[in-house]
Amino acid sequence: MTTQPPLVEMRNMNIAFGGNHAVNDVTVDLYPGEVVGLLGHNGAGKSTLIKMLSGAYQPDSGDILVNGEKVTIQNPRDARRHNIETIYQTLALADNLDAASNLFLGRELTTAAGFVDDDSMEAEARKIMARLNPNFKNFSSPVSSLSGGQRQSVAIARAVYFNAKILIMDEPTAALGPHETQMVADLIQQLKAEGLGIFLIDHDVHQVMELCDRAAVMKNGKLVGVVKISEVTDDDLLGMIILGKHPHTGEVMEG
Amino acid sequence: MRQLKSILATLEVDLRLIGMIAALAVIWGVFHAVTGGLYVTPRNIFNLSVQTASVAVMATGMVFVIVTRHIDLSVGALLGFIGMTMGMIQAKILPEFLGYGHPMIWVITVFAGLLMGAVFGAFQGWLIGYLTIPAFIVTLGGLLAWRGAAWWVTEGQTVAPLDETFKVLGGAGGTLGIFWSWVVGILASLAAVALVFQSRRRKVAHEFHVKPLWAEFALAGIYVGVICSFVAVLNAYEVPTRRIERMFEAKGEVMPEGLTMGYGLPISVLVLLAVTVVMTIVAQRTRLGRYIFATGGNPDAAELSGIDTKFLTVKVFAIMGGLVAIGAVIASARLGSAANDLGTLDELRVIAAAVIGGTALSGGVGTIYGAVLGALIMQSLQSGMAMVGVDAPLQSIVVGVVLVFAVWIDIVYRRRTGS
Ligand SMILES: Nc1ncnc2c1ncn2[C@@H]1O[C@H](COP(=O)(O)OP(=O)(O)OP(=O)(O)O)[C@@H](O)[C@H]1O
Ligand SMILES: [Mg+2]
């Protein structure tokens, strides 16, 4: 795994909002077929970090490398061009549109004459949903009338459909019941087996222990450390999150 | 009642559309009764459709503006300014170079108007999208500024007469006549039928659920019926005999005995129908339309999906401006002159039409046909009250009450249906 270059590498990322240094010199990487958990308290800077990768925010400084090559990501379109797909914490769905329209938002299928082809999009949406969530049947209503789990399926389908190589999932199970959470967990395993790299932001330490290969822990915008899951315990991770204490060096982060 | 409901459900027609048509039927029925049978007549329907055209054209653009969670208060004033400028161009400036009555005058004038509308609209859209000044403020400023500018064009003088060909675009002077009205009516009917069955074929090809065949035939039949009755009614409105006589005299001929002529479709209504079709296609079948609705539904989601919402705002307001120019052409051509108070209060009529037509001010929801029907409902009320002799102040009160009532009904309807 370590012989090839990382799928994506974020080096020395910095961003500040006014005086608030939300992400402070953070470096993480991600290999194909790997799930890296991003952990930390509310406001630690997890979402902000990955939003710089998905093109929603512009870093003040820092480099992003995809397959070992430096890239500039200035907007969500750039990120998608590098096969980076994001499932946002706030489920970026247009509530007034149906599932297929949301799935293809910004990348609509069109007819030869250039008009949007709703029928083809619905047909494609049915296909991918049959694979991800066979219980999903409601293709004609606006997504506002769907359940949290169904909406989550739409958001995930959107990322998976377009052949993501790098998948960012910001708390994908926060709004879900146990059954749907299991569904997402299975899906993560499946995508990982297909060779995708996944950044998984999650507050549930057990879930991270189960699903991830490595974990990166942030506190107050800084990186506490990156550890292999196989080499740490639940308590080690909690110590990193709460105290900023590195399990191997025992060092406690300032601030 | 339950049977009716299940039929409507099978036809999959929009209940809000049914509601609006019912409201229109009630209004027409009441005025028809009160005026002793003068309201639902070819003559009055002709006048209604001509009077509705300008506001309805603008209302289709206001749907896009409101769907993207903005508002445009400047449309009436901008209509006044563009109307005045077009008046100057065709009556004072172009004749100097081309001579009076030159056939290119109306073309250049309309083109100049459209360009102005799109550019001024785009400028307002830029202030809103890129400088993030609220649309309410930008267009409130526009309302004052364009109205002032309209006065400046001629220092308040009315421009008249307008170019003869230009006036054809506005009203009673410019109609297709019986034959061409039927040609348009039949072509439109064929197109409607083709659309219904083409869409069915696509759905069958994808193995989607389709309506029963009888429902498709019923819908196609309703479309054809509505189109043909509209044409028939307008054709039944006869040109006064004296006017036909004068037309023959002008050509140095004598009118044949017993000749009658129907007005048929007014050009302005034809323009409205064309605008409605094009705007509906934009709304439902283009990426631009999809992005307009997505942005209205969730601006952040649209942005994160890679949609350039700032530029989208510019486009939406540019479209609005272009439609204001078309409205200005129709309104000034109908009056045969351009006065600096042209379009006064039109912003409120246009917004009311869009809102009565089901466009939600919270964004993301609205239909083009709804806005056109909304404009027709407003105009039907106003014309009817004028015909009955209701005082102008009372007319305003009634229209105001109806607007608020319509929005309340809409809110209740949305809550019931959970949409
Ligand atoms: N657009 C913004 N403008 C100003 N401050 C911001 C913005 N986005 C994030 N922040 C700030 O950056 C810090 C990190 O926020 P972030 O959303 O990344 O936290 P998080 O780790 O994802 O937390 P949570 O677990 O609650 O999702 C917070 O202090 C937040 O207030
Ligand atoms: Mg977050």
XYZ file of C-alpha atoms and ligand atoms in Angstrom:
706
model
C 0.000 0.000 0.000
C 2.738 2.465 0.851
C 4.756 1.810 -2.320
C 2.426 3.862 -4.546
C 1.967 7.612 -4.046
C -0.974 8.640 -1.878
C -4.263 9.215 -3.682
C -4.447 12.600 -2.085
C -2.204 14.537 0.229
C -2.987 17.803 2.006
C 0.199 19.509 3.201
C 0.433 22.253 5.796
C -3.112 23.472 5.243
C -4.058 26.799 6.818
C -7.235 28.837 6.809
C -8.491 31.570 9.112
C -11.865 33.268 9.343
C -11.112 36.708 10.701
C -8.986 36.006 13.786
C -10.214 32.420 14.075
C -7.461 30.091 12.853
C -9.889 27.280 11.975
C -7.287 24.990 10.388
C -3.706 25.440 11.551
C -0.889 23.700 9.650
C -2.627 20.363 9.156
C -1.116 17.586 7.025
C -2.981 14.366 6.154
C -2.883 11.838 3.336
C -5.057 9.067 1.970
C -4.202 5.900 0.020
C -6.369 3.898 -2.398
C -8.581 1.383 -0.644
C -8.093 3.154 2.672
C -10.515 4.777 5.071
C -9.074 7.594 7.161
C -11.194 8.817 10.045
C -11.165 12.492 10.955
C -11.960 13.028 14.620
C -12.261 15.962 16.965
C -14.600 18.055 19.058
C -17.274 20.298 17.629
C -15.535 23.217 15.999
C -12.171 21.417 15.806
C -11.955 22.269 12.097
C -12.780 18.896 10.478
C -15.416 20.152 8.069
C -13.329 23.186 7.235
C -10.326 21.011 6.412
C -12.217 18.813 3.979
C -14.066 21.764 2.476
C -10.695 22.969 1.216
C -10.348 19.633 -0.556
C -13.867 19.726 -2.018
C -13.470 23.267 -3.347
C -15.939 24.959 -1.027
C -13.205 26.992 0.730
C -9.903 28.400 -0.510
C -6.934 27.694 1.798
C -4.801 30.640 2.947
C -1.764 28.427 2.416
C -0.912 24.749 1.912
C -0.627 22.305 -0.970
C -3.011 19.663 -2.263
C -1.505 16.742 -4.192
C -3.554 14.216 -6.132
C -1.642 11.072 -7.169
C 1.564 12.846 -6.245
C 0.896 15.889 -8.415
C 0.150 19.346 -7.104
C -3.305 20.584 -8.073
C -5.274 23.767 -7.548
C -8.854 23.386 -6.435
C -10.680 26.676 -6.608
C -14.281 25.519 -6.731
C -16.419 22.368 -6.457
C -16.104 21.826 -10.211
C -12.318 21.546 -9.954
C -12.646 18.996 -7.175
C -15.076 16.900 -9.201
C -12.676 16.996 -12.137
C -10.126 15.229 -9.899
C -12.785 12.648 -8.994
C -13.186 14.057 -5.514
C -16.792 13.711 -4.381
C -18.221 14.995 -1.128
C -21.171 14.090 1.029
C -21.654 17.176 3.154
C -22.655 17.234 6.774
C -25.661 19.381 5.883
C -26.688 17.104 2.971
C -26.370 19.590 0.150
C -29.657 18.715 -1.524
C -32.143 21.011 -3.235
C -35.283 20.133 -1.278
C -37.681 21.214 -4.015
C -36.230 18.863 -6.645
C -36.701 15.121 -6.996
C -34.062 12.464 -6.344
C -32.819 12.205 -9.925
C -32.509 15.976 -10.345
C -30.458 16.121 -7.154
C -28.318 13.173 -8.136
C -27.353 14.859 -11.402
C -27.353 18.456 -10.164
C -24.617 20.345 -12.008
C -23.987 17.355 -14.302
C -27.339 16.802 -15.982
C -27.730 14.281 -18.759
C -28.925 16.030 -21.883
C -30.561 15.042 -25.139
C -28.830 15.501 -28.485
C -30.486 18.929 -28.710
C -29.027 19.988 -25.344
C -32.189 19.794 -23.258
C -32.111 18.118 -19.872
C -33.218 14.513 -20.206
C -35.267 13.827 -17.082
C -36.381 10.392 -18.211
C -32.822 9.126 -18.753
C -31.726 10.630 -15.443
C -34.564 8.912 -13.638
C -33.668 5.614 -15.325
C -30.038 5.968 -14.192
C -31.139 6.989 -10.707
C -33.290 3.877 -10.472
C -30.342 1.716 -11.446
C -27.923 3.107 -8.882
C -30.556 3.148 -6.152
C -31.364 -0.490 -6.836
C -27.747 -1.173 -5.918
C -27.358 1.179 -2.947
C -30.764 1.113 -1.318
C -33.263 -1.299 -2.908
C -36.044 0.005 -0.656
C -35.864 3.393 -2.315
C -38.937 3.783 -4.505
C -39.920 7.425 -4.419
C -38.540 9.012 -7.569
C -41.198 11.599 -8.320
C -41.575 13.619 -5.099
C -39.299 16.451 -4.040
C -36.617 15.157 -1.665
C -38.095 17.316 1.121
C -40.717 14.604 1.534
C -38.138 11.817 2.002
C -36.862 10.405 5.288
C -33.393 11.238 6.581
C -32.055 7.872 5.473
C -33.551 8.183 2.006
C -32.097 11.647 1.618
C -28.745 10.299 2.725
C -28.995 7.605 0.037
C -29.513 10.300 -2.574
C -26.452 12.183 -1.335
C -24.344 9.022 -1.346
C -25.633 7.933 -4.753
C -24.587 11.300 -6.110
C -21.016 10.733 -4.997
C -20.848 7.092 -6.071
C -22.510 7.463 -9.460
C -19.797 9.680 -10.889
C -16.950 7.252 -10.219
C -15.427 9.004 -7.251
C -11.852 7.981 -6.495
C -11.657 10.115 -3.398
C -14.780 10.193 -1.280
C -15.338 12.640 1.554
C -18.091 11.777 4.012
C -18.867 14.379 6.669
C -20.816 12.635 9.442
C -22.793 10.469 6.997
C -24.678 8.630 9.724
C -25.398 11.488 12.136
C -29.080 11.674 11.201
C -29.685 7.978 10.658
C -31.290 5.125 12.541
C -29.348 1.921 13.344
C -30.527 0.077 10.252
C -29.523 2.861 7.871
C -26.249 3.373 9.723
C -25.429 -0.263 9.067
C -26.293 0.261 5.428
C -23.823 3.131 5.164
C -21.167 1.090 6.989
C -21.611 -1.777 4.523
C -21.383 0.642 1.665
C -18.132 2.096 2.977
C -16.655 -1.410 3.132
C -17.823 -2.105 -0.395
C -16.383 1.107 -1.835
C -13.134 0.574 0.026
C -12.889 -2.880 -1.541
C -13.381 -1.251 -4.942
C -10.229 0.784 -4.265
C -11.660 4.180 -3.322
C -9.988 6.343 -0.730
C -12.407 7.658 1.871
C -12.150 10.457 4.423
C -14.735 9.710 7.089
C -15.642 12.357 9.624
C -17.432 10.782 12.550
C -17.996 11.464 16.255
C -18.595 7.807 17.024
C -15.250 6.345 18.152
C -16.542 2.765 17.944
C -17.606 3.288 14.370
C -14.207 4.729 13.515
C -12.441 1.776 15.171
C -14.568 -0.554 13.073
C -14.441 1.138 9.690
C -11.166 3.028 9.481
C -7.581 2.065 8.775
C -6.115 5.227 10.257
C -7.457 8.129 12.264
C -6.408 11.788 12.195
C -7.423 13.737 15.279
C -7.831 17.522 15.336
C -8.148 19.880 18.255
C -8.677 23.637 18.016
C -7.680 23.642 14.367
C -4.411 21.767 14.925
C -3.535 18.170 14.180
C -2.998 16.134 17.361
C -1.685 13.222 15.343
C -2.382 10.497 12.807
C -2.447 6.930 14.128
C -3.024 3.428 12.781
C -6.243 2.018 14.172
C -4.579 -1.367 14.686
C -2.104 0.238 17.096
C -4.528 2.140 19.354
C -7.505 1.544 21.646
C -10.780 3.427 22.003
C -9.367 5.161 25.030
C -6.269 6.263 23.150
C -8.503 7.963 20.557
C -10.628 9.571 23.266
C -7.471 10.846 24.921
C -6.394 12.413 21.669
C -9.780 14.058 21.144
C -10.347 15.304 24.679
C -6.865 16.002 26.011
C -4.919 16.341 22.775
C -2.617 13.617 24.133
C -0.630 11.621 21.580
C -0.833 7.900 22.519
C 2.673 6.999 21.328
C 4.719 10.006 22.451
C 2.486 10.917 25.381
C 2.928 14.549 24.361
C -0.016 16.845 25.163
C -0.849 19.521 22.657
C -0.917 23.132 23.783
C -4.003 25.350 23.426
C -66.901 14.502 -5.819
C -64.675 11.569 -4.961
C -65.074 10.311 -8.525
C -63.991 13.692 -9.888
C -60.962 13.592 -7.639
C -59.922 10.186 -8.861
C -60.329 11.273 -12.484
C -58.128 14.300 -11.819
C -55.590 12.086 -10.098
C -55.463 9.764 -13.103
C -54.974 12.715 -15.432
C -52.141 13.834 -13.120
C -53.075 17.475 -13.531
C -51.845 20.095 -11.133
C -54.547 20.849 -8.562
C -53.371 24.427 -8.261
C -54.021 24.851 -11.997
C -57.560 23.561 -11.513
C -58.008 26.009 -8.649
C -56.913 28.953 -10.747
C -59.155 27.986 -13.628
C -62.057 27.627 -11.188
C -61.314 31.088 -9.749
C -61.242 32.531 -13.250
C -64.540 30.818 -14.101
C -66.158 32.263 -10.968
C -64.922 35.780 -11.740
C -66.091 35.597 -15.336
C -69.429 34.088 -14.350
C -70.146 36.752 -11.744
C -69.274 39.657 -14.026
C -71.186 38.079 -16.887
C -74.278 37.961 -14.715
C -73.825 41.441 -13.240
C -73.220 43.099 -16.622
C -76.228 41.373 -18.136
C -74.252 39.192 -20.527
C -71.608 41.670 -21.670
C -68.581 40.053 -20.051
C -67.948 36.684 -21.688
C -68.197 37.995 -25.245
C -65.685 37.848 -28.111
C -65.142 41.580 -27.821
C -64.394 41.542 -24.100
C -62.238 38.423 -24.243
C -60.271 40.028 -27.040
C -59.760 43.161 -24.935
C -58.891 41.145 -21.833
C -56.224 39.162 -23.641
C -54.700 42.303 -25.154
C -54.689 44.114 -21.796
C -53.135 41.124 -20.043
C -50.278 40.609 -22.511
C -47.733 43.141 -21.232
C -48.006 42.251 -17.531
C -48.182 38.518 -18.270
C -44.997 38.625 -20.348
C -43.161 40.269 -17.457
C -44.730 37.938 -14.900
C -43.060 34.935 -16.556
C -39.684 36.570 -15.862
C -40.711 37.471 -12.333
C -41.223 33.756 -11.685
C -37.504 33.171 -12.206
C -36.618 36.180 -10.057
C -38.826 35.082 -7.166
C -37.891 31.411 -7.494
C -34.241 32.393 -6.927
C -35.390 34.183 -3.738
C -35.078 37.686 -5.170
C -37.595 40.363 -6.100
C -37.677 42.993 -8.828
C -39.434 46.227 -7.908
C -38.024 48.106 -10.875
C -39.940 46.495 -13.760
C -42.632 49.182 -14.079
C -40.143 52.050 -14.035
C -37.765 50.255 -16.380
C -40.716 49.653 -18.717
C -41.376 53.396 -18.640
C -37.777 54.272 -19.430
C -37.387 51.715 -22.226
C -40.787 52.685 -23.641
C -39.785 56.367 -23.733
C -36.412 55.611 -25.270
C -37.945 53.354 -27.910
C -40.467 56.129 -28.598
C -37.654 58.618 -29.190
C -35.717 56.171 -31.363
C -38.631 55.401 -33.682
C -40.334 58.789 -33.763
C -37.459 61.266 -33.579
C -34.058 59.676 -34.212
C -34.445 56.985 -36.908
C -36.759 58.990 -39.220
C -33.967 61.571 -39.547
C -31.720 58.965 -41.130
C -34.166 56.544 -42.746
C -37.174 58.746 -43.451
C -40.661 58.377 -41.930
C -42.315 54.991 -42.237
C -39.139 53.121 -43.195
C -39.782 49.357 -42.757
C -36.598 48.876 -40.684
C -37.604 51.384 -38.029
C -39.623 48.993 -35.899
C -36.962 46.275 -36.163
C -34.144 48.540 -34.998
C -36.352 50.010 -32.273
C -37.368 46.641 -30.846
C -33.806 45.377 -31.011
C -32.530 48.473 -29.197
C -35.235 47.992 -26.555
C -34.334 44.344 -25.977
C -30.660 45.219 -25.718
C -31.348 47.960 -23.187
C -33.586 45.693 -21.137
C -31.045 42.878 -21.036
C -28.124 45.178 -20.226
C -29.919 47.156 -17.501
C -31.307 43.941 -16.055
C -27.867 42.337 -16.114
C -26.415 45.385 -14.358
C -28.960 45.106 -11.549
C -28.260 41.369 -11.422
C -24.540 42.071 -11.099
C -25.135 44.419 -8.173
C -27.229 41.704 -6.524
C -25.149 38.629 -7.377
C -21.572 39.883 -7.191
C -21.788 42.859 -4.825
C -24.389 40.990 -2.737
C -26.646 44.032 -2.298
C -30.163 42.748 -1.536
C -32.410 42.651 -4.611
C -35.065 44.569 -2.721
C -32.706 47.521 -2.316
C -31.139 47.407 -5.776
C -34.487 47.299 -7.528
C -36.061 49.831 -5.173
C -33.254 52.131 -6.258
C -34.003 51.062 -9.830
C -37.672 51.948 -9.402
C -36.773 55.528 -8.511
C -33.882 55.871 -10.947
C -35.555 54.457 -14.075
C -38.710 56.470 -13.475
C -36.616 59.610 -13.187
C -34.679 58.634 -16.290
C -37.946 58.104 -18.182
C -38.810 61.715 -17.459
C -35.391 62.968 -18.568
C -35.658 61.393 -22.035
C -38.087 64.095 -23.202
C -38.307 66.312 -20.127
C -41.709 64.797 -19.506
C -43.242 65.214 -22.970
C -45.274 62.373 -24.428
C -43.840 60.900 -27.629
C -46.473 60.451 -30.365
C -47.302 59.240 -32.907
C -45.316 56.031 -32.956
C -44.212 54.186 -36.076
C -47.175 52.576 -37.880
C -45.605 49.106 -38.119
C -44.471 49.254 -34.485
C -48.058 49.914 -33.377
C -49.113 46.624 -34.955
C -47.278 44.853 -32.111
C -49.606 46.255 -29.494
C -53.274 45.701 -29.922
C -56.452 45.997 -31.924
C -54.613 47.340 -34.970
C -52.439 44.273 -35.272
C -54.272 40.975 -35.600
C -53.766 37.890 -37.720
C -57.242 37.706 -39.257
C -59.352 34.572 -39.401
C -57.270 32.439 -41.765
C -53.880 32.872 -40.117
C -55.399 32.585 -36.648
C -56.674 29.148 -37.612
C -53.282 28.240 -39.047
C -51.647 29.155 -35.729
C -54.390 27.381 -33.784
C -54.046 24.162 -35.773
C -50.246 24.167 -35.594
C -50.416 24.728 -31.838
C -52.934 21.882 -31.473
C -50.746 19.509 -33.453
C -47.740 20.454 -31.349
C -49.670 19.855 -28.126
C -50.848 16.415 -29.258
C -47.355 15.504 -30.459
C -45.868 16.534 -27.094
C -48.339 14.439 -25.106
C -47.644 11.270 -27.072
C -43.917 11.829 -27.496
C -43.556 12.110 -23.741
C -45.600 8.938 -23.334
C -43.396 7.082 -25.796
C -40.240 8.136 -23.920
C -41.709 6.947 -20.642
C -42.733 3.615 -22.151
C -39.226 3.188 -23.585
C -37.820 3.586 -20.056
C -40.530 1.306 -18.685
C -41.823 4.002 -16.352
C -45.348 4.255 -15.068
C -47.650 5.890 -17.657
C -51.203 7.175 -17.474
C -53.921 5.015 -19.033
C -54.291 5.718 -22.725
C -57.737 7.271 -22.304
C -56.226 9.841 -19.942
C -53.639 10.842 -22.528
C -56.382 11.217 -25.142
C -58.487 13.220 -22.721
C -55.596 15.568 -21.962
C -54.739 16.002 -25.639
C -58.419 16.631 -26.318
C -58.584 19.292 -23.606
C -55.510 21.064 -25.006
C -56.890 21.066 -28.539
C -60.306 22.173 -27.295
C -58.889 25.113 -25.337
C -56.673 26.269 -28.204
C -59.413 26.005 -30.810
C -62.104 27.685 -28.706
C -59.739 30.563 -27.958
C -59.071 31.061 -31.689
C -62.756 30.698 -32.533
C -63.756 33.320 -29.956
C -61.182 35.839 -31.163
C -62.195 35.194 -34.756
C -65.817 35.843 -33.824
C -64.976 39.401 -32.788
C -65.833 41.314 -35.945
C -64.096 44.393 -37.260
C -66.668 47.251 -37.447
C -68.035 47.657 -40.987
C -67.022 51.308 -41.131
C -63.441 50.391 -40.437
C -63.388 47.814 -43.252
C -64.876 50.429 -45.578
C -62.085 52.818 -44.712
C -59.467 50.120 -45.353
C -60.858 49.599 -48.856
C -61.085 53.350 -49.452
C -57.441 53.725 -48.532
C -56.599 51.251 -51.282
C -58.909 53.068 -53.703
C -61.370 50.177 -53.851
C -64.988 49.670 -52.873
C -65.991 47.267 -50.129
C -67.945 44.271 -51.448
C -71.493 44.097 -50.117
C -71.973 42.124 -46.905
C -68.247 41.529 -46.250
C -67.352 40.812 -42.640
C -63.908 40.322 -41.082
C -62.915 38.806 -37.758
C -59.999 40.226 -35.811
C -58.476 36.898 -34.869
C -55.351 36.537 -32.739
C -53.727 39.829 -31.751
C -49.974 39.936 -32.409
C -49.389 40.918 -28.771
C -51.158 37.768 -27.589
C -49.138 35.729 -30.048
C -46.001 37.247 -28.514
C -47.275 36.341 -25.056
C -47.921 32.743 -26.144
C -44.449 32.496 -27.669
C -42.860 33.913 -24.513
C -44.854 31.471 -22.374
C -43.743 28.480 -24.428
C -40.082 29.542 -24.506
C -39.980 30.346 -20.781
C -41.656 27.035 -19.951
C -39.045 25.182 -21.993
C -36.287 27.126 -20.242
C -37.799 26.339 -16.845
C -38.358 22.638 -17.400
C -35.982 21.424 -20.046
C -32.748 23.402 -19.802
C -29.839 23.396 -17.386
C -30.409 27.105 -16.768
C -33.935 26.391 -15.593
C -32.817 23.466 -13.451
C -30.177 25.645 -11.796
C -32.665 28.441 -11.189
C -34.944 26.084 -9.281
C -32.070 24.334 -7.480
C -30.666 27.665 -6.337
C -34.076 28.720 -5.099
C -34.511 25.456 -3.224
C -31.099 25.496 -1.544
C -28.506 28.106 -2.584
C -25.694 26.372 -0.683
C -26.411 23.018 -2.287
C -26.443 24.655 -5.701
C -23.108 26.317 -5.026
C -21.551 23.079 -3.743
C -22.814 21.273 -6.848
C -20.670 23.589 -8.914
C -23.390 26.019 -10.007
C -22.187 29.594 -10.431
C -25.019 31.223 -8.512
C -23.629 34.746 -8.915
C -23.615 34.573 -12.679
C -26.980 32.838 -12.523
C -28.385 35.907 -10.756
C -27.074 38.107 -13.569
C -28.734 35.863 -16.147
C -32.058 35.824 -14.312
C -32.200 39.598 -14.084
C -31.054 39.973 -17.699
C -33.956 37.746 -18.786
C -36.281 39.831 -16.623
C -34.962 43.003 -18.301
C -35.448 41.571 -21.777
C -39.036 40.655 -20.924
C -39.608 44.161 -19.560
C -38.530 45.454 -22.980
C -41.071 43.173 -24.673
C -43.666 44.425 -22.189
C -42.689 47.995 -23.078
C -43.132 47.285 -26.803
C -46.604 45.845 -26.247
C -47.725 48.548 -23.809
C -46.548 51.541 -25.837
C -47.671 50.050 -29.156
C -51.127 49.447 -27.730
C -51.445 53.073 -26.613
C -49.820 54.391 -29.804
C -47.687 56.750 -27.738
C -45.022 56.731 -25.047
C -45.605 58.768 -21.898
C -43.212 58.965 -18.986
C -45.745 57.395 -16.617
C -45.969 54.271 -18.784
C -45.893 51.164 -16.596
C -46.616 52.943 -13.325
C -47.433 50.346 -10.630
C -46.751 47.523 -13.089
C -44.148 46.089 -10.690
C -46.942 45.354 -8.246
C -49.209 43.856 -10.901
C -46.381 41.661 -12.137
C -45.386 40.455 -8.672
C -49.035 39.864 -7.772
C -49.584 37.862 -10.974
C -46.609 35.622 -10.231
C -47.665 35.137 -6.611
C -51.334 34.478 -7.401
C -50.004 31.998 -9.951
C -48.396 29.952 -7.173
C -44.841 31.318 -7.053
C -43.635 31.081 -3.455
C -41.724 34.083 -2.102
C -39.632 31.658 -0.067
C -38.145 30.478 -3.352
C -37.798 27.288 -5.337
C -41.438 26.952 -6.375
C -43.377 28.458 -9.273
C -44.703 27.833 -12.762
C -44.751 29.952 -15.890
C -48.327 29.088 -16.856
C -49.403 29.918 -13.306
C -48.013 33.435 -13.605
C -49.762 33.976 -16.938
C -53.053 32.782 -15.450
C -52.398 34.980 -12.427
C -52.051 37.993 -14.711
C -55.289 37.040 -16.468
C -57.118 36.715 -13.145
C -55.925 40.162 -12.017
C -56.875 41.762 -15.321
C -60.260 40.014 -15.364
C -61.048 41.447 -11.941
C -59.927 44.923 -12.866
C -61.680 45.057 -16.253
C -64.820 43.569 -14.791
C -64.990 46.132 -12.018
C -64.337 48.932 -14.490
C -67.154 47.608 -16.677
C -69.568 47.416 -13.773
C -68.604 50.955 -12.798
C -66.851 50.273 -9.500
C -64.930 53.376 -8.345
C -61.191 53.249 -8.896
C -60.337 53.410 -5.164
C -62.633 50.473 -4.452
C -61.043 48.559 -7.335
C -57.649 48.887 -5.645
C -59.078 47.711 -2.362
C -60.627 44.633 -3.956
C -57.462 43.723 -5.852
C -55.405 44.134 -2.681
C -57.734 41.925 -0.666
C -57.790 39.286 -3.404
C -53.992 39.189 -3.509
C -53.692 38.566 0.221
C -56.531 36.044 0.144
C -54.964 34.141 -2.770
C -51.647 33.822 -0.969
C -53.381 32.600 2.171
C -55.247 29.929 0.166
C -51.937 28.917 -1.344
C -50.323 28.564 2.097
C -53.209 26.426 3.343
C -53.015 24.306 0.184
C -49.280 23.764 0.583
C -49.682 22.803 4.222
C -52.430 20.310 3.390
C -50.523 18.665 0.570
C -47.218 18.884 2.409
C -45.455 20.355 -0.593
N -17.604 30.162 6.846
C -17.093 30.357 8.082
N -16.961 31.623 8.560
C -16.453 31.836 9.804
N -16.060 30.875 10.621
C -16.166 29.588 10.207
C -16.693 29.266 8.922
N -16.670 27.925 8.772
C -16.180 27.420 9.920
N -15.860 28.420 10.785
C -15.264 28.242 12.098
O -14.213 27.331 11.985
C -14.154 26.486 13.118
C -14.160 25.057 12.703
O -15.456 24.713 12.201
P -15.788 23.304 11.528
O -17.138 23.413 10.924
O -14.676 22.922 10.629
O -15.822 22.346 12.777
P -16.066 20.781 12.810
O -14.815 20.180 13.330
O -16.561 20.289 11.518
O -17.179 20.669 13.917
P -18.507 19.731 13.997
O -18.078 18.461 14.614
O -19.405 20.488 14.909
O -19.040 19.571 12.626
C -15.317 26.881 14.009
O -14.825 27.729 15.036
C -16.233 27.636 13.094
O -16.928 28.614 13.792
Mg -18.358 19.563 10.811
